[in-house]
Coordinates of C-alpha atoms and ligand atoms in Angstrom, one line a residue:
X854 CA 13.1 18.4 -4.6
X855 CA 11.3 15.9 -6.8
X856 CA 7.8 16.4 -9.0
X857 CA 5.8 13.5 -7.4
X858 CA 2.6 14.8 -7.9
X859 CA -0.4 13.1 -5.1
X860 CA -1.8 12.0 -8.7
X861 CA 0.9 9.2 -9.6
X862 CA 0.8 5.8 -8.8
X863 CA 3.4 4.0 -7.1
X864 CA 4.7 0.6 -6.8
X865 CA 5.3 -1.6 -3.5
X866 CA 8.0 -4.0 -2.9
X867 CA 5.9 -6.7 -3.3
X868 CA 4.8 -5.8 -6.9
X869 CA 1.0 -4.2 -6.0
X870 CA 0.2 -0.6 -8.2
X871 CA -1.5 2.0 -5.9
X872 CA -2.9 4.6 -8.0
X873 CA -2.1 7.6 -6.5
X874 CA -0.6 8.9 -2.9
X875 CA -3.5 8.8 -0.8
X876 CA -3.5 6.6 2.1
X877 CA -6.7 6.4 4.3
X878 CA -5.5 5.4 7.9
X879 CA -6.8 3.5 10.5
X880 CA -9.6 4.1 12.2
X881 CA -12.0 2.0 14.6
X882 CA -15.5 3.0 13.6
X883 CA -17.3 1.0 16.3
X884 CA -19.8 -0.7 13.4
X885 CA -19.3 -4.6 14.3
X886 CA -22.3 -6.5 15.0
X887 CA -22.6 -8.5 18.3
X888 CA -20.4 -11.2 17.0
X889 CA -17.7 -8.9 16.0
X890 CA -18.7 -9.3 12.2
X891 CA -18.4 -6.5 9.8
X892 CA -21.8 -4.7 9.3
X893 CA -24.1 -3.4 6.2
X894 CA -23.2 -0.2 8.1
X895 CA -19.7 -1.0 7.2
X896 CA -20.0 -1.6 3.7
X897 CA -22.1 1.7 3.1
X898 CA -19.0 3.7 4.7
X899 CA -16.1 2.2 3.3
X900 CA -18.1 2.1 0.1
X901 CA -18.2 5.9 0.0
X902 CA -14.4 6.0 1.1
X903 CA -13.6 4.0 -2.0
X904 CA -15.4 6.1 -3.9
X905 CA -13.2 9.1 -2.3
X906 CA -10.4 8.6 -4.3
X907 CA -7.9 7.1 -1.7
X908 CA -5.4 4.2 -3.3
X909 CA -5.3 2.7 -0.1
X910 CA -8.1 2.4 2.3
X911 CA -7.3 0.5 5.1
X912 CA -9.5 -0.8 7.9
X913 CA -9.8 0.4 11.6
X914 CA -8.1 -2.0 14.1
X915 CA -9.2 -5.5 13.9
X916 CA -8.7 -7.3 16.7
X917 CA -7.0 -11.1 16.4
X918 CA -7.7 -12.2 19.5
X919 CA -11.8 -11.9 20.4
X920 CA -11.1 -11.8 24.4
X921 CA -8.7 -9.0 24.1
X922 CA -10.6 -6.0 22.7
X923 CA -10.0 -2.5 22.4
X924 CA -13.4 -1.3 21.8
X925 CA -16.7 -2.6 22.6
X926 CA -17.6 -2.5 19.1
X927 CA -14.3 -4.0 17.2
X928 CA -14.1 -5.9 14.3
X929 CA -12.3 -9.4 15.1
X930 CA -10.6 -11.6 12.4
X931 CA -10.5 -15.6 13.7
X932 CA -12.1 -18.4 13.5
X933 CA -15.0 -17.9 14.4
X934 CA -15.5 -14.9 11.8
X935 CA -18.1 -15.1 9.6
X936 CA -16.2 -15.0 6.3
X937 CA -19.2 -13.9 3.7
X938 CA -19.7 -11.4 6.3
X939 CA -16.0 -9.8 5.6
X940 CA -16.4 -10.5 2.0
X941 CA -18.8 -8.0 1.5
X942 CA -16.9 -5.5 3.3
X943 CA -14.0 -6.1 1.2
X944 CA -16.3 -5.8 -2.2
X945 CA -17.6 -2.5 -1.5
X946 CA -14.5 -1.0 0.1
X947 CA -12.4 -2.5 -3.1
X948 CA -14.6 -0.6 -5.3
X949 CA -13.1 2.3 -8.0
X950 CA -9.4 0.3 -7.9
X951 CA -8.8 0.7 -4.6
X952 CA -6.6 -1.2 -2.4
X953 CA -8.8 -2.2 0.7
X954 CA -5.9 -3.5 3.3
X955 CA -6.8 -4.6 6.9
X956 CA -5.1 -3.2 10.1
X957 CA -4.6 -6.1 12.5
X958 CA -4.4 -5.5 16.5
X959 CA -4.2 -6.4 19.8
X960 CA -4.7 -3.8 22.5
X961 CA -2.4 -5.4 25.5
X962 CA -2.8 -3.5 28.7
X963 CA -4.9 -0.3 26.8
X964 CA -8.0 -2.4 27.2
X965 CA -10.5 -0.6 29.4
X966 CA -11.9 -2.0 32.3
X967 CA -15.7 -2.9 31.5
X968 CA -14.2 -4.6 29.0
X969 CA -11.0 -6.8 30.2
X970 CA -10.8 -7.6 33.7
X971 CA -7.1 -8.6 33.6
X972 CA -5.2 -7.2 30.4
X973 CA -1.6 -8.4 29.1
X974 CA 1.6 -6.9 28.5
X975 CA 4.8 -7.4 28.3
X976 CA 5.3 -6.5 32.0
X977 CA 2.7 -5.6 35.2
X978 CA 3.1 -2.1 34.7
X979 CA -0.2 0.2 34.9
X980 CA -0.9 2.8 32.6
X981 CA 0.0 5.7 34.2
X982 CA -2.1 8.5 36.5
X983 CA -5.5 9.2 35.7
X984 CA -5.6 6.5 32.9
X985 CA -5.8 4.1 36.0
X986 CA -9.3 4.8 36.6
X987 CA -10.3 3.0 33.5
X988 CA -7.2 0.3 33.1
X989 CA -6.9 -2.9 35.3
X990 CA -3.3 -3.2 36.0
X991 CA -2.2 -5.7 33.4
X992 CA -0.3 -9.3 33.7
X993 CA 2.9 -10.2 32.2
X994 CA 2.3 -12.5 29.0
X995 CA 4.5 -15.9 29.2
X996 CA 6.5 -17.2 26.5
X997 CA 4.1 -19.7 25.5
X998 CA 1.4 -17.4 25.7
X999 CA 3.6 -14.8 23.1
X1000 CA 3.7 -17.3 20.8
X1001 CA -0.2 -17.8 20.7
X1002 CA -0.2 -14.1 19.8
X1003 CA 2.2 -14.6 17.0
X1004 CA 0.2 -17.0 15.7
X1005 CA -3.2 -15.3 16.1
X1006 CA -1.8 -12.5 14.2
X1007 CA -0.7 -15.0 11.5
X1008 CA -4.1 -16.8 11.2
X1009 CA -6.1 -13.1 11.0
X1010 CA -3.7 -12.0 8.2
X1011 CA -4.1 -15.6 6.5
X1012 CA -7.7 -14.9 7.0
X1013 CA -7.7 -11.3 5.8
X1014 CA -6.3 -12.6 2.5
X1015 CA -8.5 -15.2 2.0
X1016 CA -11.9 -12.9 2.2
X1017 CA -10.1 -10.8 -0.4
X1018 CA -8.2 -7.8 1.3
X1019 CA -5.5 -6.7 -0.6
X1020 CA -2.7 -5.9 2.6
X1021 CA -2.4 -6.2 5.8
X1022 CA -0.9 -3.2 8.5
X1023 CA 0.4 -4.6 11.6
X1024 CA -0.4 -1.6 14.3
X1025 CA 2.9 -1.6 15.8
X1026 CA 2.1 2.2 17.2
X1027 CA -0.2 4.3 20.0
X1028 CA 1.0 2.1 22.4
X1029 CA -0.8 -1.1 22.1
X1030 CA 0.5 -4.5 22.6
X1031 CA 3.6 -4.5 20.4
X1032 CA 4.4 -0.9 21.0
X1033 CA 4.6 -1.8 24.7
X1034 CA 7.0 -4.8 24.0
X1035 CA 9.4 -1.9 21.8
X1036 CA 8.8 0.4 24.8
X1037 CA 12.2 0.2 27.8
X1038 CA 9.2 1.9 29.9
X1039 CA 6.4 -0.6 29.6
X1040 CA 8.6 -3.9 29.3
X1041 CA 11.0 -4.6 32.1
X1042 CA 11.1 -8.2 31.2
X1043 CA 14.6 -9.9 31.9
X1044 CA 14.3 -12.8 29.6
X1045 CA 15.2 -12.4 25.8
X1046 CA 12.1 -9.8 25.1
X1047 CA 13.4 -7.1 27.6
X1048 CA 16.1 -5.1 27.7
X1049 CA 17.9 -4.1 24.9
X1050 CA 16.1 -2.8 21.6
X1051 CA 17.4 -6.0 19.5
X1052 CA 15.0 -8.2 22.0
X1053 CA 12.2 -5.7 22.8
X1054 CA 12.2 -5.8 19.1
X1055 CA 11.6 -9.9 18.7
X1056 CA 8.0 -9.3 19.6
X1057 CA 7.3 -7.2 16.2
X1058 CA 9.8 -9.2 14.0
X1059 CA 8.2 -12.8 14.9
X1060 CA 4.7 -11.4 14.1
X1061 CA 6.1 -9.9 11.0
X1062 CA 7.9 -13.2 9.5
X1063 CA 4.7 -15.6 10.7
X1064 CA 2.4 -13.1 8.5
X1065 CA 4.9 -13.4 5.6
X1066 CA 4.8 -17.1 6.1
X1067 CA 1.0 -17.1 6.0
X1068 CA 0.9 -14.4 2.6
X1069 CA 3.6 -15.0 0.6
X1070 CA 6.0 -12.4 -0.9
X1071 CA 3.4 -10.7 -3.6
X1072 CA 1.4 -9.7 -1.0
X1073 CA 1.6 -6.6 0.7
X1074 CA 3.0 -6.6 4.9
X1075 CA 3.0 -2.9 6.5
X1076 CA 3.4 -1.1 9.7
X1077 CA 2.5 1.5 11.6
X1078 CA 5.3 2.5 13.9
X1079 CA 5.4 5.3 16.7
X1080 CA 8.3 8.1 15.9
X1081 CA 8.7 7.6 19.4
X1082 CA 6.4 7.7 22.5
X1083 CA 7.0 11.0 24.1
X1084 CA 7.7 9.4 27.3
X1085 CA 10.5 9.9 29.9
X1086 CA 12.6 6.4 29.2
X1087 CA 10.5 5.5 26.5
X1088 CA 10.2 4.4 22.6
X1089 CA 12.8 7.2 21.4
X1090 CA 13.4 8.2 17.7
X1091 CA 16.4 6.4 17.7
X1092 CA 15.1 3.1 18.3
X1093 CA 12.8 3.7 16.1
X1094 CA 14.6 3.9 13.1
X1095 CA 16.5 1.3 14.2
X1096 CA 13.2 -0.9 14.1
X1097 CA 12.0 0.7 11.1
X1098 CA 15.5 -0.7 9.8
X1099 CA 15.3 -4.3 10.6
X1100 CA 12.1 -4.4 9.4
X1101 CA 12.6 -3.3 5.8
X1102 CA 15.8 -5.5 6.0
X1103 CA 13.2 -8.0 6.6
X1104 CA 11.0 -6.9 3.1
X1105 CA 7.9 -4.9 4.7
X1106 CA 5.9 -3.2 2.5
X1107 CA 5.5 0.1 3.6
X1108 CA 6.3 1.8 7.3
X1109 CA 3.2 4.6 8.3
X1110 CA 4.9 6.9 10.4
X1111 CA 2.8 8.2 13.7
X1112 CA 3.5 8.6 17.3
X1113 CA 2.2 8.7 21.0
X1114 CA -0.1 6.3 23.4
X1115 CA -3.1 6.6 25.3
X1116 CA -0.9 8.3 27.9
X1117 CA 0.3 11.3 25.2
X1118 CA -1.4 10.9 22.8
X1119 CA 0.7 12.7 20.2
X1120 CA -0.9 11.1 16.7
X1121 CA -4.1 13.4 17.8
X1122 CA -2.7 16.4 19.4
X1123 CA 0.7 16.7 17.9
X1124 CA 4.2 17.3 19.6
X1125 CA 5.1 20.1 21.0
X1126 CA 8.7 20.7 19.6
X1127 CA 9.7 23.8 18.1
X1128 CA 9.8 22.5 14.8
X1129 CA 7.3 20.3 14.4
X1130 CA 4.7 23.1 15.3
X1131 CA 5.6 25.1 12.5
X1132 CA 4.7 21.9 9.8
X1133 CA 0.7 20.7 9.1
X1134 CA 2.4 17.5 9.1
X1135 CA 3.5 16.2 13.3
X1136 CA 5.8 14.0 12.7
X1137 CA 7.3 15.4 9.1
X1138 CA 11.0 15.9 10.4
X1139 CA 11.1 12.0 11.9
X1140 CA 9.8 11.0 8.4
X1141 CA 12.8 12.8 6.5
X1142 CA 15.2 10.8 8.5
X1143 CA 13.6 7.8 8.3
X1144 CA 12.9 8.0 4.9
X1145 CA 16.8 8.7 4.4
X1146 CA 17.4 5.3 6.4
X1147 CA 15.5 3.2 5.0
X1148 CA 14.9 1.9 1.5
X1149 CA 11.2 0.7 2.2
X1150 CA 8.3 3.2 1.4
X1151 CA 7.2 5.8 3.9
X1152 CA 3.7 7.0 4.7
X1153 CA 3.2 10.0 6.9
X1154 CA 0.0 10.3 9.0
X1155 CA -1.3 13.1 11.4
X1156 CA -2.3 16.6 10.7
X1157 CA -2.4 16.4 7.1
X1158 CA -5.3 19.4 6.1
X1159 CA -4.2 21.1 3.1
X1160 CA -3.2 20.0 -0.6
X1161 CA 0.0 21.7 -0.8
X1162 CA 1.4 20.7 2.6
X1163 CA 0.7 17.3 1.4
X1164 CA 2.6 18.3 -2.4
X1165 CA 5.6 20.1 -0.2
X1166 CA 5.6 16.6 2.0
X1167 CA 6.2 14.4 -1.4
X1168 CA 8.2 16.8 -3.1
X1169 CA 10.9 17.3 0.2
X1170 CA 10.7 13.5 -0.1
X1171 CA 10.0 13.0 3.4
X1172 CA 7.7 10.0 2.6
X1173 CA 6.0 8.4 -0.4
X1174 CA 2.5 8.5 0.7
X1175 CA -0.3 10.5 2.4
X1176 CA -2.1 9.4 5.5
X1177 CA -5.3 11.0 6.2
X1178 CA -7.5 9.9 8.8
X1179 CA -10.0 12.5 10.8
X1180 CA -10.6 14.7 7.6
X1181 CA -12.3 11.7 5.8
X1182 CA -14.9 11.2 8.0
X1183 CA -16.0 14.7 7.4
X1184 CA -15.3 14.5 3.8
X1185 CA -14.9 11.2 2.3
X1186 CA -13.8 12.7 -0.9
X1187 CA -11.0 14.4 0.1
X1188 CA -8.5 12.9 -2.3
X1189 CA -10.5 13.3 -5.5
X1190 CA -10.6 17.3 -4.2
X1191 CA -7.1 17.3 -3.1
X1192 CA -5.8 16.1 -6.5
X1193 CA -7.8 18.0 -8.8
X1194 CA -7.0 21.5 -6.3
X1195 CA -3.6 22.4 -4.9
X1196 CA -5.6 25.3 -2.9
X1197 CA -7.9 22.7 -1.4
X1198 CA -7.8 22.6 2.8
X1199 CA -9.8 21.5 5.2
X1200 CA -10.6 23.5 8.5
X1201 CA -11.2 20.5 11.7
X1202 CA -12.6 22.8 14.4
X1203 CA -11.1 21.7 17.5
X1204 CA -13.8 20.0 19.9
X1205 CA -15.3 20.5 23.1
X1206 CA -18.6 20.0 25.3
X1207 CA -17.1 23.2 27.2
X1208 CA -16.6 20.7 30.0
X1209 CA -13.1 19.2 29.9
X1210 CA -13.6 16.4 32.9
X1211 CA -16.5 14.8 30.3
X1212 CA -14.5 15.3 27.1
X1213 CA -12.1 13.2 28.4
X1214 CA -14.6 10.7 29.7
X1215 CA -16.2 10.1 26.6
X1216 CA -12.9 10.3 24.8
X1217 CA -14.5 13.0 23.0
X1218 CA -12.0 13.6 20.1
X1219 CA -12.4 9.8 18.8
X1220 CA -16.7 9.6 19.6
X1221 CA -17.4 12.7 17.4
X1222 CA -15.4 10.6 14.6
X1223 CA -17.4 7.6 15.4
X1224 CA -20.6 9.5 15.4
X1225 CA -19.9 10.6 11.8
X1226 CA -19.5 7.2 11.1
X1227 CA -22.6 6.5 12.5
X1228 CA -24.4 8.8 10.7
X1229 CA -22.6 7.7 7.1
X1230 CA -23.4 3.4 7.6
X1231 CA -26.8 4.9 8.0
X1232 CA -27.4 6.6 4.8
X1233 CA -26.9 10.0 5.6
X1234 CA -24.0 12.6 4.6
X1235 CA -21.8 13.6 7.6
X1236 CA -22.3 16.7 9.5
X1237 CA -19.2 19.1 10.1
X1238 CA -21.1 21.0 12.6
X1239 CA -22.3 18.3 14.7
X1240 CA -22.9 19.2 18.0
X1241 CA -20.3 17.5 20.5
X1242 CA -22.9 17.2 23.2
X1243 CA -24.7 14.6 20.5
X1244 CA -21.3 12.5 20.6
X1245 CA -21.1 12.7 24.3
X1246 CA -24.6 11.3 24.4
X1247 CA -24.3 8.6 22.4
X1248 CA -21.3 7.3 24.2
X1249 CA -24.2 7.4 27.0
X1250 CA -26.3 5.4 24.9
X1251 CA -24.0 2.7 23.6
X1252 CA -22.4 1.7 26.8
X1253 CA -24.7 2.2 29.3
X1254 CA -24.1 4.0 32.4
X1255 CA -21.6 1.8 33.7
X1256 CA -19.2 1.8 30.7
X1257 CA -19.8 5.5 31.0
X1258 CA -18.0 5.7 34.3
X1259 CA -15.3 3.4 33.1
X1260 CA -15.0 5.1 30.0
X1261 CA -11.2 5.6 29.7
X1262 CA -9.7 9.2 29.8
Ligands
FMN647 C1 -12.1 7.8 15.6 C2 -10.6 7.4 15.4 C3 -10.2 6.1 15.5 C4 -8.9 5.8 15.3 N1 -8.6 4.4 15.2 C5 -7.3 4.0 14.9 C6 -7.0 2.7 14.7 O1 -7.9 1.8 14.8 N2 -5.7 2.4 14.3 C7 -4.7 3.3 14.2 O2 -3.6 3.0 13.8 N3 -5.0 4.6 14.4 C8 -6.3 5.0 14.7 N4 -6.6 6.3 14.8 C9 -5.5 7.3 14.5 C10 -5.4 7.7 13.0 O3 -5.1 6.7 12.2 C11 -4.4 8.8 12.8 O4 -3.1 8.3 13.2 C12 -4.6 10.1 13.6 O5 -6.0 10.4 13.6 C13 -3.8 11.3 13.0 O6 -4.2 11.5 11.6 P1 -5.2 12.7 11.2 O7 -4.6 14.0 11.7 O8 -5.2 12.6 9.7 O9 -6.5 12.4 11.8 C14 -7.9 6.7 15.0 C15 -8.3 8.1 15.0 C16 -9.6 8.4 15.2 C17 -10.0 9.9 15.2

């Protein structure tokens, strides 16, 4: 057992001092302007988030590549970014020492319909079942067209560290592009990118060294990496570690632990084994391991609610840092109250319209997030009891009917 408290700082690799344990992950707040620019909106949220005591804040998904989005409303890194625009997202979110890193994506196939027409993946394999509603079928991405990626993600981290972030997270997880390039279910490709994990692997590892070409060594590279996938033939824990392994191997940064995909989506809901249901934390038993395997820092996202879950988490040493996502955008302070309480929890009520066929339509568990959102880059102090029928309508809103049908499930 060791006496890390959620109070002391910590060191990465590369040399950056976080202050404390928190980590604020991911997540897409749907506040870009038209042109995919950060907005004021932005600023006012992640300026209260600093303020919330986190070390690291780091950005929902932004997008390198502006004609593959995952959201109508994502921020995109290129380009044709307007720069001063980022810049004052990074000053605000940088505020009270805090370590504003940016989250770098690219959907692949999990881009809905109303949106992309003909998605890539590694292979033209649909998502599965009801999810094909919403999904085109995607294309397989050629070789040539793999290495545009590669760079893409290269020029956004570039970028990011020019506007002033302080880290970049290559999403790796929830079964976007590179997750489905890891995944033995979602790539069938035959050349050296398919088949066995060392070349469904390449994908993630040529991002990884064209970002590190782009930032240098003092600068911090992360990932956020599925435990697995939950999927018959899929991502298994196994190959993750494995992953996990070449990466660190490689130098990254840090390695946020999560799990699951559009198709189970596990890093909301949870997995069902024995015992993981007994720990706040879902994925707390992979994090052990991994953290046993590797020598490169662990964070641990997804169900994180009370203060001493999170003290038992650091003290078994199954990871270094504390992810928290949904609980911030109820109550951006929640590291400043965690720290100064070990009784502290928070209670998330789970959420429903009563009518399960619309929950799913307007993807009701992530639109009552963004609607708090909404309500903080407006000025005004979130609302634990918001009604979910509110969210549901302003998915309405936003997208228009027509997105509303498409809305993925
Ligand atoms: C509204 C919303 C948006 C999210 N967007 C992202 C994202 O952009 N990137 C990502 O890696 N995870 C995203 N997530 C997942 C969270 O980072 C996190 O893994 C998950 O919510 C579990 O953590 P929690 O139990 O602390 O909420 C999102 C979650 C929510 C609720």
């Amino acid at each position: 057992m060791s006496e890390i408290e959620l109070s002391s700082s910590f060191e990465l690799p590369c040399g950056q001092m976080i202050k404390n344990r928190f980590f604020k992950s991911a997540m897409s707040e749907q506040l870009a302007d038209h042109d995919h620019n950060p907005s004021e909106g932005l600023n006012t949220l992640y300026s209260l988030w600093a303020q919330g005591g986190a070390a690291v804040v780091l950005s929902g998904n932004i997008m390198v590549d502006r004609e593959h989005l995952g959201e109508p409303r994502n921020t995109v890194l290129d380009d044709h970014s307007n720069l001063e625009k980022y810049q004052a997202w990074v000053q605000a979110a940088s505020a009270n020492d805090t370590r504003f890193w940016a989250q770098l994506n690219h959907p692949g196939k999990q881009s809905p319909k109303f949106l992309q027409k003909l998605p890539v993946a590694p292979s033209a394999i649909a998502l599965e079942g009801s999810l094909q509603l919403n999904f085109n079928k995607p294309r397989a991405l050629k070789e040539d067209e793999i290495w545009q990626v590669i760079a893409q993600f290269a020029n956004s981290a570039a970028l990011a560290k020019q506007v002033g972030f302080q880290g970049v997270q290559i999403h790796a997880a929830h079964g976007y592009l590179i997750s489905q390039f890891l995944s033995p279910r979602h790539n069938k490709r035959d050349d050296q990118r398919g088949g066995p994990l060392e070349n469904r692997m390449r994908f993630l590892l040529e991002i990884y060294r064209a970002i590190r070409k782009e930032v240098g060594d003092n600068f911090p590279v992360a990932v956020k990496l599925n435990s697995a996938d939950f999927m018959n033939g899929g991502f298994s824990e196994g190959d993750s570690i494995t992953v996990a392994q070449a990466l660190a191997k490689e130098g990254i940064d840090l390695i946020e632990v999560s799990g699951g995909s559009y198709e189970v989506p596990a890093m909301a809901d949870g997995i069902q084994k024995e015992s993981s249901k007994k720990r706040e934390a879902y994925f707390l038993e992979y994090a052990k391991e991994l953290r046993q395997s590797v020598d490169s820092p662990v964070v641990l996202t997804g169900g994180f609610r009370s203060a001493s879950a999170m003290n038992d988490a650091l003290a078994e040493e199954a990871c270094d840092l504390i992810g928290i996502a949904r609980p911030l955008a109820v109550e951006p302070d929640l590291p400043n109250k965690a720290m100064a309480d070990n009784g502290y929890t928070i209670h998330l009520r789970p959420l429903s319209t009563g009518i399960k066929k619309l929950d799913e339509m307007v993807l009701l568990n992530m639109s009552w997030y963004e609607a708090q959102f909404d309500r903080i880059a407006k000025g005004q102090s979130p609302k634990a009891n918001l009604n979910e029928w509110y969210a549901a309508w302003k998915v309405f809103k936003n997208l228009g009917v027509y997105a509303f049908k498409k809305r993925r499930a």
